[in-house]
PDB file of C-alpha atoms (C1' of nucleotides) in Angstrom:
ATOM      1  CA  MET A   1       0.418   9.432 -11.825  1.00 48.00           C
ATOM      2  CA  SER A   2       0.690   7.915  -8.389  1.00 44.00           C
ATOM      3  CA  LYS A   3      -2.988   7.399  -7.904  1.00 40.00           C
ATOM      4  CA  GLN A   4      -3.955   4.814 -10.424  1.00 42.00           C
ATOM      5  CA  GLU A   5      -7.207   3.206 -11.403  1.00 42.00           C
ATOM      6  CA  LEU A   6      -6.558   0.240  -9.184  1.00 40.00           C
ATOM      7  CA  GLY A   7     -10.131  -0.803  -8.946  1.00 42.00           C
ATOM      8  CA  VAL A   8      -9.023  -4.284  -8.065  1.00 42.00           C
ATOM      9  CA  LEU A   9      -9.232  -5.611  -4.542  1.00 44.00           C
ATOM     10  CA  GLU A  10      -9.145  -2.059  -3.274  1.00 42.00           C
ATOM     11  CA  VAL A  11      -5.479  -1.901  -2.420  1.00 41.00           C
ATOM     12  CA  THR A  12      -4.944  -0.611   1.058  1.00 40.00           C
ATOM     13  CA  GLY A  13      -1.221  -0.881   1.123  1.00 38.00           C
ATOM     14  CA  GLU A  14      -1.215  -2.436   4.552  1.00 40.00           C
ATOM     15  CA  VAL A  15       0.409  -5.801   4.849  1.00 42.00           C
ATOM     16  CA  ILE A  16      -1.962  -8.584   5.664  1.00 40.00           C
ATOM     17  CA  GLY A  17      -0.474 -11.603   7.360  1.00 42.00           C
ATOM     18  CA  ARG A  18      -1.215 -15.140   6.307  1.00 42.00           C
ATOM     19  CA  ASP A  19      -3.195 -15.554   9.508  1.00 44.00           C
ATOM     20  CA  ALA A  20      -5.554 -12.668   9.054  1.00 44.00           C
ATOM     21  CA  ALA A  21      -8.146 -14.607   7.144  1.00 48.00           C
ATOM     22  CA  CYS A  22      -9.818 -11.535   5.804  1.00 62.00           C
ATOM     23  CA  CYS A  23     -11.120 -13.321   2.761  1.00 70.00           C
ATOM     24  CA  PRO A  24     -12.577 -16.800   2.255  1.00 76.00           C
ATOM     25  CA  GLY A  25      -9.802 -18.591   0.454  1.00 84.00           C
ATOM     26  CA  LEU A  26     -10.042 -20.900  -2.509  1.00 86.00           C
ATOM     27  CA  ALA A  27     -11.023 -24.082  -0.714  1.00 84.00           C
ATOM     28  CA  THR A  28     -13.212 -22.748   2.037  1.00 86.00           C
ATOM     29  CA  ALA A  29     -16.270 -21.981  -0.043  1.00 84.00           C
ATOM     30  CA  PRO A  30     -17.386 -22.023  -3.684  1.00 86.00           C
ATOM     31  CA  LEU A  31     -16.410 -18.428  -4.434  1.00 87.00           C
ATOM     32  CA  ASP A  32     -19.149 -16.147  -5.625  1.00 91.00           C
ATOM     33  CA  ASP A  33     -19.248 -14.560  -9.037  1.00 91.00           C
ATOM     34  CA  GLU A  34     -18.095 -11.098  -8.010  1.00 92.00           C
ATOM     35  CA  ARG A  35     -15.086 -12.202  -6.010  1.00 92.00           C
ATOM     36  CA  ALA A  36     -14.100 -14.596  -8.762  1.00 95.00           C
ATOM     37  CA  ALA A  37     -14.082 -11.716 -11.214  1.00 95.00           C
ATOM     38  CA  GLU A  38     -11.941  -9.594  -8.896  1.00 94.00           C
ATOM     39  CA  LEU A  39      -9.378 -12.290  -8.334  1.00 95.00           C
ATOM     40  CA  ALA A  40      -9.366 -13.334 -11.967  1.00 97.00           C
ATOM     41  CA  ARG A  41      -8.359  -9.813 -12.936  1.00 97.00           C
ATOM     42  CA  VAL A  42      -5.276  -9.979 -10.739  1.00 97.00           C
ATOM     43  CA  PHE A  43      -4.345 -13.503 -11.762  1.00 98.00           C
ATOM     44  CA  LYS A  44      -4.721 -12.477 -15.367  1.00 98.00           C
ATOM     45  CA  ALA A  45      -2.255  -9.677 -14.775  1.00 98.00           C
ATOM     46  CA  LEU A  46       0.173 -12.297 -13.490  1.00 97.00           C
ATOM     47  CA  GLY A  47      -0.566 -14.595 -16.401  1.00 97.00           C
ATOM     48  CA  ASP A  48       2.076 -13.241 -18.709  1.00 98.00           C
ATOM     49  CA  PRO A  49       5.781 -14.069 -18.529  1.00 98.00           C
ATOM     50  CA  VAL A  50       6.846 -10.529 -19.314  1.00 98.00           C
ATOM     51  CA  ARG A  51       4.691  -9.060 -16.569  1.00 98.00           C
ATOM     52  CA  LEU A  52       5.849 -11.690 -14.104  1.00 97.00           C
ATOM     53  CA  ARG A  53       9.442 -10.843 -14.857  1.00 97.00           C
ATOM     54  CA  LEU A  54       8.760  -7.140 -14.588  1.00 97.00           C
ATOM     55  CA  LEU A  55       7.008  -7.582 -11.265  1.00 97.00           C
ATOM     56  CA  SER A  56       9.728  -9.778  -9.827  1.00 95.00           C
ATOM     57  CA  MET A  57      12.314  -7.364 -11.141  1.00 95.00           C
ATOM     58  CA  ILE A  58      10.592  -4.591  -9.244  1.00 96.00           C
ATOM     59  CA  ALA A  59       9.702  -6.582  -6.128  1.00 94.00           C
ATOM     60  CA  SER A  60      13.186  -8.016  -5.728  1.00 92.00           C
ATOM     61  CA  ARG A  61      14.898  -4.673  -5.982  1.00 89.00           C
ATOM     62  CA  GLU A  62      16.815  -3.708  -2.864  1.00 84.00           C
ATOM     63  CA  GLY A  63      15.878  -0.056  -2.798  1.00 86.00           C
ATOM     64  CA  GLY A  64      12.333  -0.937  -3.724  1.00 88.00           C
ATOM     65  CA  GLU A  65      12.313   1.215  -6.807  1.00 94.00           C
ATOM     66  CA  VAL A  66      13.250   0.507 -10.372  1.00 96.00           C
ATOM     67  CA  CYS A  67      13.586   2.956 -13.225  1.00 96.00           C
ATOM     68  CA  VAL A  68      11.880   2.067 -16.476  1.00 97.00           C
ATOM     69  CA  CYS A  69      15.158   2.754 -18.195  1.00 96.00           C
ATOM     70  CA  GLU A  70      16.568  -0.284 -16.407  1.00 95.00           C
ATOM     71  CA  MET A  71      13.731  -2.591 -17.287  1.00 96.00           C
ATOM     72  CA  THR A  72      13.218  -1.884 -20.941  1.00 96.00           C
ATOM     73  CA  PRO A  73      16.653  -3.072 -22.092  1.00 96.00           C
ATOM     74  CA  ALA A  74      16.223  -6.313 -20.119  1.00 95.00           C
ATOM     75  CA  PHE A  75      13.623  -7.483 -22.611  1.00 96.00           C
ATOM     76  CA  ASP A  76      13.612  -8.170 -26.296  1.00 96.00           C
ATOM     77  CA  LEU A  77      10.561  -6.001 -26.674  1.00 97.00           C
ATOM     78  CA  SER A  78       9.825  -2.485 -27.769  1.00 97.00           C
ATOM     79  CA  GLN A  79       9.567   0.264 -25.195  1.00 97.00           C
ATOM     80  CA  PRO A  80       5.825   0.805 -25.771  1.00 97.00           C
ATOM     81  CA  THR A  81       5.202  -2.861 -25.073  1.00 98.00           C
ATOM     82  CA  ILE A  82       7.002  -2.685 -21.745  1.00 98.00           C
ATOM     83  CA  SER A  83       5.102   0.463 -20.934  1.00 98.00           C
ATOM     84  CA  HIS A  84       1.878  -1.323 -21.706  1.00 98.00           C
ATOM     85  CA  HIS A  85       2.683  -4.239 -19.417  1.00 98.00           C
ATOM     86  CA  LEU A  86       3.644  -1.898 -16.622  1.00 98.00           C
ATOM     87  CA  LYS A  87       0.328  -0.179 -17.036  1.00 98.00           C
ATOM     88  CA  LEU A  88      -1.531  -3.468 -16.681  1.00 98.00           C
ATOM     89  CA  LEU A  89       0.404  -4.292 -13.528  1.00 98.00           C
ATOM     90  CA  ARG A  90      -0.521  -0.889 -12.179  1.00 97.00           C
ATOM     91  CA  GLN A  91      -4.172  -1.348 -13.017  1.00 96.00           C
ATOM     92  CA  ALA A  92      -4.088  -4.659 -11.191  1.00 96.00           C
ATOM     93  CA  GLY A  93      -2.890  -2.807  -8.122  1.00 96.00           C
ATOM     94  CA  LEU A  94       0.385  -4.696  -8.018  1.00 96.00           C
ATOM     95  CA  ILE A  95       2.711  -1.766  -8.541  1.00 96.00           C
ATOM     96  CA  ASP A  96       2.723   1.997  -8.566  1.00 96.00           C
ATOM     97  CA  CYS A  97       4.979   4.604 -10.057  1.00 96.00           C
ATOM     98  CA  GLU A  98       6.186   8.169  -9.820  1.00 95.00           C
ATOM     99  CA  ARG A  99       7.940  10.452 -12.226  1.00 96.00           C
ATOM    100  CA  ARG A 100      11.099  12.091 -10.932  1.00 95.00           C
ATOM    101  CA  GLY A 101      12.591  14.391 -13.464  1.00 93.00           C
ATOM    102  CA  THR A 102      13.001  12.642 -16.753  1.00 94.00           C
ATOM    103  CA  TRP A 103      12.667   9.165 -15.345  1.00 96.00           C
ATOM    104  CA  VAL A 104       9.771   7.137 -13.982  1.00 97.00           C
ATOM    105  CA  TYR A 105      10.283   4.812 -11.044  1.00 97.00           C
ATOM    106  CA  TYR A 106       8.156   1.802 -10.185  1.00 97.00           C
ATOM    107  CA  TRP A 107       7.745  -0.042  -6.904  1.00 96.00           C
ATOM    108  CA  ALA A 108       5.719  -3.017  -5.713  1.00 95.00           C
ATOM    109  CA  LEU A 109       2.576  -2.717  -3.632  1.00 94.00           C
ATOM    110  CA  PRO A 110       2.457  -5.580  -1.147  1.00 89.00           C
ATOM    111  CA  GLY A 111      -1.273  -5.380  -0.502  1.00 88.00           C
ATOM    112  CA  VAL A 112      -2.725  -7.305  -3.400  1.00 90.00           C
ATOM    113  CA  LEU A 113       0.110  -9.816  -3.514  1.00 91.00           C
ATOM    114  CA  ASP A 114      -0.450 -10.638   0.124  1.00 88.00           C
ATOM    115  CA  ARG A 115      -4.140 -11.099  -0.416  1.00 89.00           C
ATOM    116  CA  LEU A 116      -3.486 -13.380  -3.316  1.00 92.00           C
ATOM    117  CA  ALA A 117      -1.075 -15.429  -1.248  1.00 90.00           C
ATOM    118  CA  ALA A 118      -3.595 -15.551   1.573  1.00 88.00           C
ATOM    119  CA  PHE A 119      -6.254 -16.658  -0.854  1.00 91.00           C
ATOM    120  CA  LEU A 120      -4.095 -19.539  -2.003  1.00 90.00           C
ATOM    121  CA  THR A 121      -2.664 -20.564   1.349  1.00 82.00           C
ATOM    122  CA  THR A 122      -5.805 -19.982   3.365  1.00 57.00           C
ATOM    123  CA  THR A 123      -7.019 -22.500   0.951  1.00 52.00           C
ATOM    124  CA  ARG A 124      -4.797 -25.366   2.022  1.00 53.00           C
ATOM    125  CA  THR A 125      -4.612 -24.154   5.591  1.00 50.00           C
ATOM    126  CA  ALA A 126      -8.370 -24.111   5.968  1.00 47.00           C
ATOM    127  CA  GLU A 127      -8.671 -27.476   4.322  1.00 49.00           C
ATOM    128  CA  ALA A 128      -6.115 -29.063   6.602  1.00 50.00           C
ATOM    129  CA  THR A 129      -7.682 -27.411   9.630  1.00 47.00           C
ATOM    130  CA  GLN A 130     -11.218 -28.381   8.874  1.00 47.00           C
ATOM    131  CA  ALA A 131     -10.469 -31.920   7.703  1.00 41.00           C
TER     132      ALA A 131
ATOM    133  CA  MET B   1      -7.684 -39.798 -18.460  1.00 47.00           C
ATOM    134  CA  SER B   2      -6.050 -39.584 -15.091  1.00 44.00           C
ATOM    135  CA  LYS B   3      -2.627 -38.845 -16.411  1.00 40.00           C
ATOM    136  CA  GLN B   4      -2.880 -35.517 -18.060  1.00 42.00           C
ATOM    137  CA  GLU B   5      -0.498 -33.361 -20.003  1.00 42.00           C
ATOM    138  CA  LEU B   6       0.360 -31.376 -16.922  1.00 40.00           C
ATOM    139  CA  GLY B   7       3.634 -30.144 -18.252  1.00 41.00           C
ATOM    140  CA  VAL B   8       3.524 -27.287 -15.833  1.00 42.00           C
ATOM    141  CA  LEU B   9       5.609 -27.189 -12.705  1.00 44.00           C
ATOM    142  CA  GLU B  10       5.795 -30.975 -12.715  1.00 42.00           C
ATOM    143  CA  VAL B  11       3.154 -31.670 -10.117  1.00 41.00           C
ATOM    144  CA  THR B  12       4.402 -33.981  -7.447  1.00 40.00           C
ATOM    145  CA  GLY B  13       1.339 -33.998  -5.292  1.00 38.00           C
ATOM    146  CA  GLU B  14       3.317 -33.555  -2.120  1.00 41.00           C
ATOM    147  CA  VAL B  15       2.399 -30.602   0.007  1.00 41.00           C
ATOM    148  CA  ILE B  16       5.061 -27.979   0.275  1.00 40.00           C
ATOM    149  CA  GLY B  17       4.994 -25.811   3.356  1.00 41.00           C
ATOM    150  CA  ARG B  18       5.348 -22.077   3.263  1.00 43.00           C
ATOM    151  CA  ASP B  19       8.765 -22.518   4.838  1.00 44.00           C
ATOM    152  CA  ALA B  20      10.203 -24.967   2.398  1.00 44.00           C
ATOM    153  CA  ALA B  21      11.658 -22.407   0.055  1.00 48.00           C
ATOM    154  CA  CYS B  22      12.055 -24.825  -2.776  1.00 61.00           C
ATOM    155  CA  CYS B  23      11.723 -22.120  -5.359  1.00 70.00           C
ATOM    156  CA  PRO B  24      13.026 -18.572  -5.474  1.00 76.00           C
ATOM    157  CA  GLY B  25       9.899 -16.569  -4.832  1.00 85.00           C
ATOM    158  CA  LEU B  26       8.764 -13.420  -6.543  1.00 86.00           C
ATOM    159  CA  ALA B  27      10.846 -10.927  -4.612  1.00 84.00           C
ATOM    160  CA  THR B  28      14.014 -12.886  -4.000  1.00 86.00           C
ATOM    161  CA  ALA B  29      15.465 -12.651  -7.486  1.00 84.00           C
ATOM    162  CA  PRO B  30      14.525 -11.314 -10.925  1.00 86.00           C
ATOM    163  CA  LEU B  31      12.910 -14.537 -12.199  1.00 87.00           C
ATOM    164  CA  ASP B  32      14.458 -16.028 -15.306  1.00 91.00           C
ATOM    165  CA  ASP B  33      12.630 -16.400 -18.563  1.00 91.00           C
ATOM    166  CA  GLU B  34      11.866 -20.082 -18.300  1.00 91.00           C
ATOM    167  CA  ARG B  35      10.434 -19.983 -14.795  1.00 92.00           C
ATOM    168  CA  ALA B  36       8.400 -16.921 -15.683  1.00 94.00           C
ATOM    169  CA  ALA B  37       6.835 -18.830 -18.550  1.00 95.00           C
ATOM    170  CA  GLU B  38       6.019 -21.788 -16.310  1.00 94.00           C
ATOM    171  CA  LEU B  39       4.392 -19.667 -13.664  1.00 95.00           C
ATOM    172  CA  ALA B  40       2.586 -17.500 -16.182  1.00 97.00           C
ATOM    173  CA  ARG B  41       0.898 -20.585 -17.575  1.00 97.00           C
ATOM    174  CA  VAL B  42      -0.581 -21.437 -14.190  1.00 97.00           C
ATOM    175  CA  PHE B  43      -1.566 -17.876 -13.381  1.00 98.00           C
ATOM    176  CA  LYS B  44      -3.218 -17.632 -16.764  1.00 98.00           C
ATOM    177  CA  ALA B  45      -5.265 -20.697 -15.907  1.00 98.00           C
ATOM    178  CA  LEU B  46      -6.415 -18.884 -12.779  1.00 98.00           C
ATOM    179  CA  GLY B  47      -7.057 -15.706 -14.717  1.00 97.00           C
ATOM    180  CA  ASP B  48     -10.629 -16.464 -15.607  1.00 98.00           C
ATOM    181  CA  PRO B  49     -13.619 -16.101 -13.300  1.00 98.00           C
ATOM    182  CA  VAL B  50     -15.250 -19.270 -14.546  1.00 98.00           C
ATOM    183  CA  ARG B  51     -12.136 -21.340 -13.958  1.00 98.00           C
ATOM    184  CA  LEU B  52     -11.621 -19.798 -10.540  1.00 97.00           C
ATOM    185  CA  ARG B  53     -15.149 -20.688  -9.564  1.00 97.00           C
ATOM    186  CA  LEU B  54     -14.765 -24.191 -10.931  1.00 97.00           C
ATOM    187  CA  LEU B  55     -11.523 -24.689  -9.062  1.00 97.00           C
ATOM    188  CA  SER B  56     -12.885 -23.365  -5.784  1.00 95.00           C
ATOM    189  CA  MET B  57     -15.983 -25.458  -6.274  1.00 95.00           C
ATOM    190  CA  ILE B  58     -13.793 -28.518  -6.583  1.00 96.00           C
ATOM    191  CA  ALA B  59     -11.257 -27.589  -3.920  1.00 94.00           C
ATOM    192  CA  SER B  60     -13.871 -26.691  -1.349  1.00 92.00           C
ATOM    193  CA  ARG B  61     -15.760 -29.915  -1.754  1.00 89.00           C
ATOM    194  CA  GLU B  62     -15.877 -32.037   1.362  1.00 84.00           C
ATOM    195  CA  GLY B  63     -15.354 -35.412  -0.265  1.00 85.00           C
ATOM    196  CA  GLY B  64     -12.749 -33.914  -2.528  1.00 87.00           C
ATOM    197  CA  GLU B  65     -14.515 -34.941  -5.691  1.00 94.00           C
ATOM    198  CA  VAL B  66     -17.096 -33.207  -7.790  1.00 96.00           C
ATOM    199  CA  CYS B  67     -19.084 -34.605 -10.668  1.00 97.00           C
ATOM    200  CA  VAL B  68     -19.226 -32.549 -13.837  1.00 97.00           C
ATOM    201  CA  CYS B  69     -22.964 -32.931 -13.738  1.00 96.00           C
ATOM    202  CA  GLU B  70     -22.970 -30.794 -10.590  1.00 95.00           C
ATOM    203  CA  MET B  71     -20.780 -28.041 -12.001  1.00 96.00           C
ATOM    204  CA  THR B  72     -22.316 -27.496 -15.400  1.00 96.00           C
ATOM    205  CA  PRO B  73     -25.734 -26.325 -14.163  1.00 96.00           C
ATOM    206  CA  ALA B  74     -24.054 -23.887 -11.751  1.00 95.00           C
ATOM    207  CA  PHE B  75     -23.024 -21.709 -14.676  1.00 96.00           C
ATOM    208  CA  ASP B  76     -24.844 -19.872 -17.381  1.00 96.00           C
ATOM    209  CA  LEU B  77     -22.632 -21.490 -19.959  1.00 97.00           C
ATOM    210  CA  SER B  78     -22.916 -24.374 -22.348  1.00 97.00           C
ATOM    211  CA  GLN B  79     -21.639 -27.795 -21.374  1.00 97.00           C
ATOM    212  CA  PRO B  80     -18.798 -27.751 -23.929  1.00 97.00           C
ATOM    213  CA  THR B  81     -17.570 -24.475 -22.474  1.00 98.00           C
ATOM    214  CA  ILE B  82     -17.406 -25.880 -18.959  1.00 98.00           C
ATOM    215  CA  SER B  83     -15.664 -28.930 -20.319  1.00 98.00           C
ATOM    216  CA  HIS B  84     -13.130 -26.694 -22.020  1.00 98.00           C
ATOM    217  CA  HIS B  85     -12.369 -24.762 -18.841  1.00 98.00           C
ATOM    218  CA  LEU B  86     -11.968 -27.972 -16.887  1.00 98.00           C
ATOM    219  CA  LYS B  87      -9.506 -29.125 -19.508  1.00 98.00           C
ATOM    220  CA  LEU B  88      -7.444 -25.965 -19.102  1.00 98.00           C
ATOM    221  CA  LEU B  89      -7.380 -26.400 -15.335  1.00 98.00           C
ATOM    222  CA  ARG B  90      -6.220 -29.962 -15.864  1.00 98.00           C
ATOM    223  CA  GLN B  91      -3.494 -28.888 -18.276  1.00 97.00           C
ATOM    224  CA  ALA B  92      -2.305 -26.406 -15.684  1.00 97.00           C
ATOM    225  CA  GLY B  93      -1.912 -29.273 -13.259  1.00 96.00           C
ATOM    226  CA  LEU B  94      -4.464 -27.855 -10.863  1.00 96.00           C
ATOM    227  CA  ILE B  95      -6.993 -30.658 -11.038  1.00 96.00           C
ATOM    228  CA  ASP B  96      -7.357 -34.188 -12.296  1.00 96.00           C
ATOM    229  CA  CYS B  97     -10.291 -36.374 -13.157  1.00 96.00           C
ATOM    230  CA  GLU B  98     -11.514 -39.917 -13.533  1.00 96.00           C
ATOM    231  CA  ARG B  99     -14.470 -41.444 -15.258  1.00 96.00           C
ATOM    232  CA  ARG B 100     -16.655 -43.698 -13.150  1.00 95.00           C
ATOM    233  CA  GLY B 101     -19.453 -45.192 -15.114  1.00 93.00           C
ATOM    234  CA  THR B 102     -21.350 -42.517 -16.919  1.00 94.00           C
ATOM    235  CA  TRP B 103     -19.988 -39.663 -14.842  1.00 96.00           C
ATOM    236  CA  VAL B 104     -16.633 -37.933 -14.619  1.00 97.00           C
ATOM    237  CA  TYR B 105     -15.322 -36.740 -11.278  1.00 97.00           C
ATOM    238  CA  TYR B 106     -12.776 -33.989 -10.706  1.00 97.00           C
ATOM    239  CA  TRP B 107     -10.563 -33.311  -7.716  1.00 96.00           C
ATOM    240  CA  ALA B 108      -7.973 -30.693  -6.844  1.00 95.00           C
ATOM    241  CA  LEU B 109      -4.241 -31.366  -6.920  1.00 94.00           C
ATOM    242  CA  PRO B 110      -2.609 -29.456  -4.058  1.00 89.00           C
ATOM    243  CA  GLY B 111       0.882 -29.476  -5.539  1.00 88.00           C
ATOM    244  CA  VAL B 112       0.794 -26.582  -7.961  1.00 90.00           C
ATOM    245  CA  LEU B 113      -1.448 -24.457  -5.746  1.00 91.00           C
ATOM    246  CA  ASP B 114       1.003 -24.839  -2.894  1.00 89.00           C
ATOM    247  CA  ARG B 115       3.903 -23.885  -5.084  1.00 90.00           C
ATOM    248  CA  LEU B 116       2.069 -20.841  -6.285  1.00 92.00           C
ATOM    249  CA  ALA B 117       1.278 -19.820  -2.730  1.00 90.00           C
ATOM    250  CA  ALA B 118       4.889 -20.380  -1.777  1.00 88.00           C
ATOM    251  CA  PHE B 119       6.000 -18.313  -4.702  1.00 91.00           C
ATOM    252  CA  LEU B 120       3.849 -15.428  -3.553  1.00 90.00           C
ATOM    253  CA  THR B 121       4.460 -15.703   0.178  1.00 82.00           C
ATOM    254  CA  THR B 122       8.138 -16.598  -0.045  1.00 57.00           C
ATOM    255  CA  THR B 123       8.145 -13.327  -1.772  1.00 52.00           C
ATOM    256  CA  ARG B 124       7.073 -11.202   1.146  1.00 53.00           C
ATOM    257  CA  THR B 125       8.654 -13.530   3.681  1.00 50.00           C
ATOM    258  CA  ALA B 126      12.021 -13.280   2.020  1.00 47.00           C
ATOM    259  CA  GLU B 127      11.687  -9.553   1.740  1.00 49.00           C
ATOM    260  CA  ALA B 128      10.814  -9.162   5.398  1.00 50.00           C
ATOM    261  CA  THR B 129      13.587 -11.543   6.398  1.00 47.00           C
ATOM    262  CA  GLN B 130      16.285  -9.936   4.359  1.00 47.00           C
ATOM    263  CA  ALA B 131      15.294  -6.377   5.080  1.00 41.00           C
TER     264      ALA B 131
ATOM    265  C1'  DG C   1     -27.717 -54.756 -31.099  1.00 75.38           C
ATOM    266  C1'  DC C   2     -30.113 -49.819 -30.293  1.00 75.38           C
ATOM    267  C1'  DC C   3     -31.501 -45.898 -27.632  1.00 75.38           C
ATOM    268  C1'  DT C   4     -30.484 -42.559 -23.773  1.00 75.38           C
ATOM    269  C1'  DT C   5     -27.646 -39.849 -20.940  1.00 75.38           C
ATOM    270  C1'  DG C   6     -23.240 -37.708 -19.679  1.00 75.38           C
ATOM    271  C1'  DT C   7     -19.005 -35.795 -21.302  1.00 75.38           C
ATOM    272  C1'  DA C   8     -15.353 -34.553 -24.644  1.00 75.38           C
ATOM    273  C1'  DT C   9     -13.880 -32.796 -29.143  1.00 75.38           C
ATOM    274  C1'  DC C  10     -14.378 -30.066 -33.467  1.00 75.38           C
ATOM    275  C1'  DG C  11     -15.037 -25.958 -36.180  1.00 75.38           C
ATOM    276  C1'  DA C  12     -16.451 -21.380 -36.395  1.00 75.38           C
ATOM    277  C1'  DA C  13     -17.353 -16.595 -34.804  1.00 75.38           C
ATOM    278  C1'  DA C  14     -16.608 -12.818 -31.832  1.00 75.38           C
ATOM    279  C1'  DG C  15     -13.740 -10.672 -28.863  1.00 75.38           C
ATOM    280  C1'  DA C  16      -9.531  -9.943 -26.037  1.00 75.38           C
ATOM    281  C1'  DC C  17      -4.532  -9.689 -25.993  1.00 75.38           C
ATOM    282  C1'  DG C  18       0.520  -8.783 -27.204  1.00 75.38           C
ATOM    283  C1'  DT C  19       3.127  -6.385 -30.184  1.00 75.38           C
ATOM    284  C1'  DC C  20       4.891  -2.758 -33.018  1.00 75.38           C
ATOM    285  C1'  DA C  21       5.634   1.849 -35.437  1.00 75.38           C
ATOM    286  C1'  DA C  22       4.188   6.420 -35.158  1.00 75.38           C
ATOM    287  C1'  DC C  23       3.019  10.036 -32.440  1.00 75.38           C
ATOM    288  C1'  DA C  24       2.220  12.768 -28.090  1.00 75.38           C
ATOM    289  C1'  DT C  25       3.815  14.393 -23.704  1.00 75.38           C
ATOM    290  C1'  DA C  26       6.986  15.680 -19.756  1.00 75.38           C
ATOM    291  C1'  DG C  27      11.094  17.641 -18.083  1.00 75.38           C
ATOM    292  C1'  DA C  28      16.000  19.097 -18.462  1.00 75.38           C
ATOM    293  C1'  DG C  29      19.198  22.079 -20.421  1.00 75.38           C
ATOM    294  C1'  DG C  30      20.540  25.102 -23.280  1.00 75.38           C
TER     295       DG C  30
ATOM    296  C1'  DC D   1      11.450  28.890 -26.891  1.00 75.38           C
ATOM    297  C1'  DC D   2      13.721  24.851 -28.875  1.00 75.38           C
ATOM    298  C1'  DT D   3      15.675  20.592 -28.776  1.00 75.38           C
ATOM    299  C1'  DC D   4      16.767  16.282 -26.778  1.00 75.38           C
ATOM    300  C1'  DT D   5      15.856  12.204 -24.056  1.00 75.38           C
ATOM    301  C1'  DA D   6      12.689   9.246 -21.475  1.00 75.38           C
ATOM    302  C1'  DT D   7       7.870   7.482 -21.231  1.00 75.38           C
ATOM    303  C1'  DG D   8       3.197   7.072 -22.202  1.00 75.38           C
ATOM    304  C1'  DT D   9      -0.601   6.743 -25.743  1.00 75.38           C
ATOM    305  C1'  DT D  10      -2.788   5.548 -30.165  1.00 75.38           C
ATOM    306  C1'  DG D  11      -4.071   2.655 -33.999  1.00 75.38           C
ATOM    307  C1'  DA D  12      -3.330  -1.375 -36.449  1.00 75.38           C
ATOM    308  C1'  DC D  13      -2.345  -6.189 -37.077  1.00 75.38           C
ATOM    309  C1'  DG D  14      -1.927 -11.024 -36.102  1.00 75.38           C
ATOM    310  C1'  DT D  15      -2.764 -14.419 -32.659  1.00 75.38           C
ATOM    311  C1'  DC D  16      -4.808 -16.541 -28.777  1.00 75.38           C
ATOM    312  C1'  DT D  17      -9.388 -17.076 -26.001  1.00 75.38           C
ATOM    313  C1'  DT D  18     -13.947 -17.681 -24.990  1.00 75.38           C
ATOM    314  C1'  DT D  19     -17.993 -19.267 -26.462  1.00 75.38           C
ATOM    315  C1'  DC D  20     -21.311 -21.818 -29.048  1.00 75.38           C
ATOM    316  C1'  DG D  21     -23.754 -25.572 -31.929  1.00 75.38           C
ATOM    317  C1'  DA D  22     -22.911 -29.855 -33.946  1.00 75.38           C
ATOM    318  C1'  DT D  23     -20.941 -34.013 -33.490  1.00 75.38           C
ATOM    319  C1'  DA D  24     -18.345 -37.945 -31.542  1.00 75.38           C
ATOM    320  C1'  DC D  25     -17.388 -41.032 -27.830  1.00 75.38           C
ATOM    321  C1'  DA D  26     -18.439 -43.876 -23.461  1.00 75.38           C
ATOM    322  C1'  DA D  27     -21.276 -46.475 -20.573  1.00 75.38           C
ATOM    323  C1'  DG D  28     -25.650 -48.217 -18.977  1.00 75.38           C
ATOM    324  C1'  DG D  29     -30.267 -50.083 -19.820  1.00 75.38           C
ATOM    325  C1'  DC D  30     -33.435 -52.040 -22.958  1.00 75.38           C
TER     326       DC D  30
END
DNA sequence: GCCTTGTATCGAAAGACGTCAACATAGAGG
DNA sequence: CCTCTATGTTGACGTCTTTCGATACAAGGC
């Protein structure tokens, strides 16, 4: 279950600093079709309040891991719905999970989030630099 | 036309540095319902390849302004569709526009983008700091 | 005034998405 | 093996999205 169909932004797991301008950035160039599609997939995953709350719930956890059994009751939604949202977050490469006994634990993957942040900040940074 | 129904994240226009932790950040705390909804609206606006390309096209423009007549032919979509996407970006507070004569010009509003970036980076920053 | 051009809005159609109840699966513990 | 609890998956339903053609509006030129 650990190895998911990330498929998005090929998550490496390594943390990429805001300086390492690995990727163009929003305001540096007009963004080609392919990269736009990649990024859109991740942003779309973040474009739902439930998923945002789930992700922040996971990312803000001290130990780094959260059991599904803790998340489900925090929402006014059915368990399958939560499961579905978690799956989408996984497919976006934002989180991963592991089953330990009866329970399943989720944790955040910093890779994609960092790239997204870089994409947005590189944006302004590049603009300010070049201007 | 300049004053749009932003409604999202109350765009101030002022640039917020990555340090100015005005807002919680993804990994600092479990994100309340209201803020999640606000943020989700913006991320949803970014969750479409066409809108991402439009936004980057506008944000990366030297002069800062782009005429609709330049954007429409860059896509394989009808003019009403482009117009619709531009409207969504405007409603998300990411861009604004003005009509000058026959043409309408769009420009990027840094405010929301900076907040989003802060939200994502504050995330990792806070995590690294607190850990 | 009346065209012409650029852009927005409307209404409709196809598809994607969020949600649930029902069911399937994975382990734990008898 | 059987049962119980915790999760994931399936299928269905209603709603939101994306897209288009048709139309309306705005401004300039005649």
